[in-house]
Structure formats: C-alpha cells, structure tokens
Amino acid sequence: MTASRKLVEFRDVESLGTAEELIALVDQTASDQGEVRATFRPWPGRTAWGVIVALLVLTGTYTFSAPDTTEMWVRSALLGSLVFWTAVVVAAGAIDRHRVCEHGLVVGFRTRSKYVIPWSTIDPGRVRVVRRPLLLGRREEMPTSSPHYRVGWLSTRAVAVNGLDTAIDGWTRVPGLLGVTDAAELGGRARITPFVWWLLGTQRPRELLEAMEAAMVADSYPAQGMAERALRQTVTLPWRPTPVSPVPPRYAIDPVIGVDGPALP
C-alpha cells in the first residue's frame, strides 16, 4: 500500500502551541487504536530462564536429599518460597502486554490502558532494538524505573520506540526511583517534549517490529523498511553508561527522521 498519511511534525513553537492535532492525540483511548492485530509480552530472556531452572534443580536436589523427614520439611519450605517468588518475578513482567493495533500501540496490563501510542506519532527512524534494556536506568538523565519502561524484571531485549507521551497521569512519582523519561528535570512532572522513548520488552523483537511495520503500512504511514532498519541499529547497553545516549531526546520541533534518514548514535 502506498503511504499517503503524514507523520506528526511541528515546524516551530508557535504551531506546537496551537496544535489541535496534538490535543486530539493525547485524548485518544485504547479503543481509538482499533482492533488488535498482534500481542507481545516481556517474558524473561534465555539467560534468566537458565538461571531459574538451575536454581530450581539445585534447590530441589538439596530438598529431596534431606537425611530425615523434619529436615525435608524445612528444605521444602525453602523450595516453596523460591518457586513462589520466582513466579511473582516472572508474572510481574509477563502480565504486561504490547498490543499492535490498527492505528497504534496499546501498552500496559490493563485492557483499557491509558498508554497508547498512535502510529502518526511514531518516527520510523527512531526505532531500534536494545539489548540489556534494564541498564538504561543507570544513565544520569534517565529515571531508574518509569511508566515508559514496559520491560518486566528479567527482560534481556526490548524494542525502543519514540512516540507520543501518554503517561501524563495515573502513576506515582518516587524521587530517585520512579519518574518519566522526558521530564524537564529528573524526578519532575513537567515535560520538555510531547514525544518520548518507550521500551517494549520482548524476546521476539523481529516479530514485534514486523507487526508494527505491517500495521503502519496498512494504515498508510511511510514505514516500509522500519523493521530492518531497527534491527540494524541494535545496541547493547554497557554497565557503565557511555557519553552519548542510545535514546537521544526528540524535541517538539525536531523533524521526523524516517526510514531513509541518518542512523541513530
């Protein structure tokens, strides 16, 4: 399908201040994004699953090698606690959902989630795969956790998508721990831009990217080739943050990069 719809851009501050289109986008709901085409969840990575299995096997072996019944009950309690907390940690991530819909993304565990990202606000040039996404919070300019991080606790890969910031309310700010990634100052509520990076944890980044590209193209947006470009721009976050951010801010009047634009740093 030939692209015929334009992505949201604001050429100057004056146009942003009177942008009825932006106001309408912020007011969109999950139902406005249309039917769900595909759903993805931030399941743990292979390394995390390997550690979990190894711990359970070792603890199980330790439990059933108890010398007597009393000791076995004590060790069984240890095994039960491990199983319970492992299930909690896995479920904490898996309960979240990234829904690829006809007209945008709907993220979060609630069916009628407030966190929607219309296709018209996603820059196909500002999409990339991120390995070890949980390390993003180690950067000085980024919060430790955020409603924009939909990665669970054990995700090892994520798709970073730059689009509309709809995490305006509905979250509790915890200074130094929980904040938004586009705050005017770290830990604050004031925003510097209507656009923000969302981290969508998934062990199937190619499939998520291809689903997003297909939905955007079907909705007449210029996204042909977005998936391959995002895969080429895969970045692995180091333990010690680099000077250049892998998710540079997109300010209100920054132009759309697009599929054929310059690569991200």
Coordinates of C-alpha atoms in Angstrom, one line a residue:
M1 CA 0.0 0.0 0.0
T2 CA 1.3 3.4 -1.0
A3 CA 1.9 5.7 2.0
S4 CA -0.5 8.7 1.9
R5 CA -0.7 9.8 5.6
K6 CA 1.8 12.1 7.1
L7 CA 3.5 11.6 10.5
V8 CA 3.1 14.3 13.1
E9 CA 5.6 17.1 12.9
F10 CA 5.7 20.6 14.4
R11 CA 7.9 23.1 12.5
D12 CA 8.0 25.8 15.1
V13 CA 7.0 26.6 18.7
E14 CA 4.0 28.6 17.5
S15 CA 2.5 25.7 15.7
L16 CA 3.0 23.5 18.7
G17 CA 1.2 25.9 21.0
T18 CA -1.9 25.8 18.8
A19 CA -1.7 22.2 17.8
E20 CA -5.3 20.9 17.9
E21 CA -4.0 17.6 16.4
L22 CA -1.7 17.1 19.4
I23 CA -4.5 17.7 21.9
A24 CA -6.7 15.2 20.0
L25 CA -3.9 12.6 20.0
V26 CA -3.4 12.9 23.8
D27 CA -7.1 12.4 24.4
Q28 CA -7.1 9.1 22.4
T29 CA -8.0 5.9 24.2
A30 CA -7.2 2.2 23.7
S31 CA -10.5 1.8 21.7
D32 CA -9.4 4.5 19.3
Q33 CA -6.5 2.3 18.2
G34 CA -8.8 -0.2 16.5
E35 CA -8.7 -4.0 16.5
V36 CA -5.7 -5.8 18.0
R37 CA -3.5 -7.4 15.3
A38 CA -0.8 -9.0 17.5
T39 CA 0.1 -9.1 21.2
F40 CA 3.6 -9.5 22.8
R41 CA 4.7 -9.8 26.4
P42 CA 8.1 -9.1 28.1
W43 CA 8.9 -12.7 29.1
P44 CA 12.3 -13.4 30.7
G45 CA 15.3 -13.9 28.4
R46 CA 17.1 -17.3 27.8
T47 CA 19.8 -16.5 30.4
A48 CA 17.2 -15.7 33.0
W49 CA 15.3 -18.9 32.3
G50 CA 18.6 -20.8 32.5
V51 CA 19.3 -19.3 36.0
I52 CA 15.8 -20.0 37.2
V53 CA 15.9 -23.7 36.0
A54 CA 19.3 -24.2 37.6
L55 CA 18.2 -22.7 40.9
L56 CA 15.1 -24.9 41.0
V57 CA 17.0 -28.0 40.1
L58 CA 19.7 -27.4 42.7
T59 CA 17.2 -26.5 45.4
G60 CA 15.0 -29.5 44.5
T61 CA 18.0 -31.8 44.7
Y62 CA 19.0 -30.3 48.0
T63 CA 15.4 -30.7 49.3
F64 CA 15.0 -34.4 48.4
S65 CA 18.4 -35.4 49.7
A66 CA 17.4 -34.5 53.3
P67 CA 18.5 -37.0 55.9
D68 CA 15.2 -37.2 57.7
T69 CA 11.5 -36.1 57.4
T70 CA 11.9 -33.0 59.6
E71 CA 14.8 -31.7 57.6
M72 CA 12.9 -32.4 54.4
W73 CA 10.0 -30.2 55.6
V74 CA 12.4 -27.3 56.3
R75 CA 14.0 -27.6 52.9
S76 CA 10.7 -28.0 51.2
A77 CA 9.7 -24.6 52.7
L78 CA 12.8 -23.1 51.2
L79 CA 11.9 -24.7 47.8
G80 CA 8.3 -23.5 48.0
S81 CA 9.5 -19.9 48.8
L82 CA 11.8 -20.0 45.8
V83 CA 9.1 -21.2 43.5
F84 CA 6.6 -18.6 44.8
W85 CA 9.0 -15.6 44.4
T86 CA 10.2 -16.8 41.0
A87 CA 6.6 -17.0 39.8
V88 CA 6.0 -13.5 41.2
V89 CA 9.0 -12.0 39.4
V90 CA 8.1 -13.7 36.1
A91 CA 4.5 -12.8 36.3
A92 CA 5.3 -9.1 37.1
G93 CA 6.7 -8.8 33.6
A94 CA 4.5 -11.3 31.7
I95 CA 1.3 -9.6 32.9
D96 CA 2.2 -6.6 30.8
R97 CA 1.2 -6.5 27.1
H98 CA 2.2 -4.7 24.0
R99 CA -0.7 -4.7 21.6
V100 CA -0.2 -3.9 18.0
C101 CA -3.5 -2.4 16.8
E102 CA -4.8 -1.0 13.5
H103 CA -4.0 2.6 14.4
G104 CA -1.3 2.4 17.1
L105 CA 0.2 0.6 20.1
V106 CA -1.6 0.0 23.4
V107 CA 0.8 -0.9 26.2
G108 CA 0.3 -2.0 29.8
F109 CA -1.5 -4.8 31.6
R110 CA -5.0 -3.2 31.6
T111 CA -7.3 -3.9 28.7
R112 CA -8.3 -0.3 28.5
S113 CA -4.8 1.0 29.2
K114 CA -4.2 4.8 29.1
Y115 CA -0.8 4.2 27.5
V116 CA -1.5 4.5 23.8
I117 CA 1.0 5.4 21.0
P118 CA -0.8 6.4 17.8
W119 CA 1.1 5.4 14.6
S120 CA 1.1 9.0 13.4
T121 CA 3.4 10.0 16.3
I122 CA 6.0 7.2 15.9
D123 CA 9.1 8.2 13.9
P124 CA 10.2 5.0 11.9
G125 CA 13.7 6.4 12.1
R126 CA 13.7 6.5 15.9
V127 CA 13.0 2.8 16.5
R128 CA 15.7 0.3 17.5
V129 CA 16.4 -2.9 19.3
V130 CA 18.0 -2.6 22.8
R131 CA 19.9 -5.4 24.5
R132 CA 20.1 -5.3 28.3
P133 CA 17.4 -2.6 28.5
L134 CA 17.3 -2.7 32.3
L135 CA 20.6 -0.9 32.3
L136 CA 19.1 2.3 30.7
G137 CA 18.1 3.4 34.2
R138 CA 21.8 3.7 35.1
R139 CA 22.1 6.8 32.9
E140 CA 22.2 10.0 34.9
E141 CA 19.5 11.7 32.7
M142 CA 17.1 8.7 33.0
P143 CA 15.0 7.5 35.9
T144 CA 15.6 4.1 37.5
S145 CA 12.1 3.0 36.5
S146 CA 9.3 4.7 34.6
P147 CA 5.8 4.0 33.1
H148 CA 7.6 4.2 29.8
Y149 CA 9.7 1.1 30.6
R150 CA 7.5 -1.9 29.8
V151 CA 10.2 -4.5 30.2
G152 CA 9.4 -6.5 33.3
W153 CA 12.2 -7.5 35.7
L154 CA 14.0 -10.1 33.7
S155 CA 13.9 -8.9 30.1
T156 CA 17.1 -9.0 28.1
R157 CA 15.9 -7.4 24.9
A158 CA 13.4 -4.6 24.1
V159 CA 12.2 -2.6 21.2
A160 CA 12.7 1.2 21.8
V161 CA 10.0 3.2 20.1
N162 CA 9.9 7.0 20.1
G163 CA 6.3 8.3 20.0
L164 CA 3.6 10.2 21.9
D165 CA 4.0 10.5 25.6
T166 CA 0.6 9.5 27.1
A167 CA 1.9 8.7 30.6
I168 CA 0.7 12.1 31.7
D169 CA -1.1 10.8 34.9
G170 CA -2.0 7.6 36.6
W171 CA 1.4 6.9 38.1
T172 CA 3.0 7.7 41.4
R173 CA 6.3 9.6 41.4
V174 CA 9.0 8.3 43.7
P175 CA 12.1 10.6 43.7
G176 CA 15.2 8.9 42.5
L177 CA 13.3 5.7 41.7
L178 CA 10.2 6.2 39.6
G179 CA 9.8 9.0 37.1
V180 CA 9.3 9.8 33.4
T181 CA 12.0 9.7 30.8
D182 CA 11.1 13.1 29.3
A183 CA 10.9 15.2 32.4
A184 CA 12.2 18.8 32.3
E185 CA 14.3 17.9 35.4
L186 CA 14.9 14.4 36.8
G187 CA 12.1 13.3 39.0
G188 CA 9.7 16.1 38.0
R189 CA 6.4 16.1 36.2
A190 CA 6.9 18.9 33.8
R191 CA 7.7 17.6 30.3
I192 CA 10.2 19.0 27.7
T193 CA 8.6 17.4 24.7
P194 CA 5.4 15.6 23.7
F195 CA 7.5 12.7 22.4
V196 CA 9.2 10.1 24.4
W197 CA 11.1 6.8 24.2
W198 CA 9.1 3.7 25.2
L199 CA 10.9 0.4 26.0
L200 CA 8.9 -2.6 25.0
G201 CA 10.4 -5.8 26.4
T202 CA 10.2 -8.8 24.2
Q203 CA 12.2 -11.9 23.3
R204 CA 10.8 -11.6 19.7
P205 CA 12.0 -8.2 18.6
R206 CA 11.9 -9.0 14.9
E207 CA 8.3 -10.2 15.1
L208 CA 7.2 -7.2 17.1
L209 CA 8.9 -4.8 14.6
E210 CA 7.5 -6.6 11.6
A211 CA 4.0 -6.5 13.2
M212 CA 4.4 -2.7 13.8
E213 CA 5.6 -2.1 10.3
A214 CA 2.8 -4.0 8.7
A215 CA 0.2 -2.2 10.7
M216 CA 1.7 1.2 10.0
V217 CA 1.9 0.5 6.3
A218 CA -1.6 -0.9 6.2
D219 CA -2.7 2.4 7.9
S220 CA -1.0 4.3 5.1
Y221 CA 2.1 5.6 7.0
P222 CA 5.6 5.6 5.4
A223 CA 7.1 2.8 7.5
Q224 CA 8.2 0.3 4.8
G225 CA 11.7 -1.0 5.9
M226 CA 11.3 0.1 9.5
A227 CA 11.8 -3.4 10.9
E228 CA 15.1 -4.0 9.1
R229 CA 16.4 -0.5 9.9
A230 CA 15.6 -1.0 13.6
L231 CA 17.4 -4.4 13.7
R232 CA 20.5 -2.8 12.0
Q233 CA 20.5 -0.2 14.8
T234 CA 20.5 -2.8 17.6
V235 CA 22.5 -1.5 20.6
T236 CA 23.8 -3.3 23.7
L237 CA 23.8 -1.2 26.8
P238 CA 27.0 -1.3 28.8
W239 CA 27.2 -1.5 32.6
R240 CA 29.0 1.9 32.6
P241 CA 26.9 4.4 30.6
T242 CA 28.5 5.9 27.5
P243 CA 28.6 9.7 27.0
V244 CA 26.2 9.5 24.0
S245 CA 22.7 8.4 24.8
P246 CA 21.4 5.4 22.7
V247 CA 17.9 7.0 23.0
P248 CA 18.5 10.7 22.2
P249 CA 15.6 13.0 23.0
R250 CA 13.2 14.0 20.3
Y251 CA 12.2 17.6 20.9
A252 CA 8.8 19.0 20.0
I253 CA 10.0 20.7 16.8
D254 CA 12.6 18.1 15.7
P255 CA 11.8 16.8 12.2
V256 CA 10.9 13.2 11.5
I257 CA 14.0 11.1 10.6
G258 CA 12.1 8.5 8.7
V259 CA 13.2 5.1 7.3
D260 CA 15.8 6.7 5.0
G261 CA 17.2 9.3 7.4
P262 CA 20.5 9.3 9.3
A263 CA 21.3 6.5 11.7
L264 CA 20.8 6.9 15.5
P265 CA 24.0 7.3 17.6

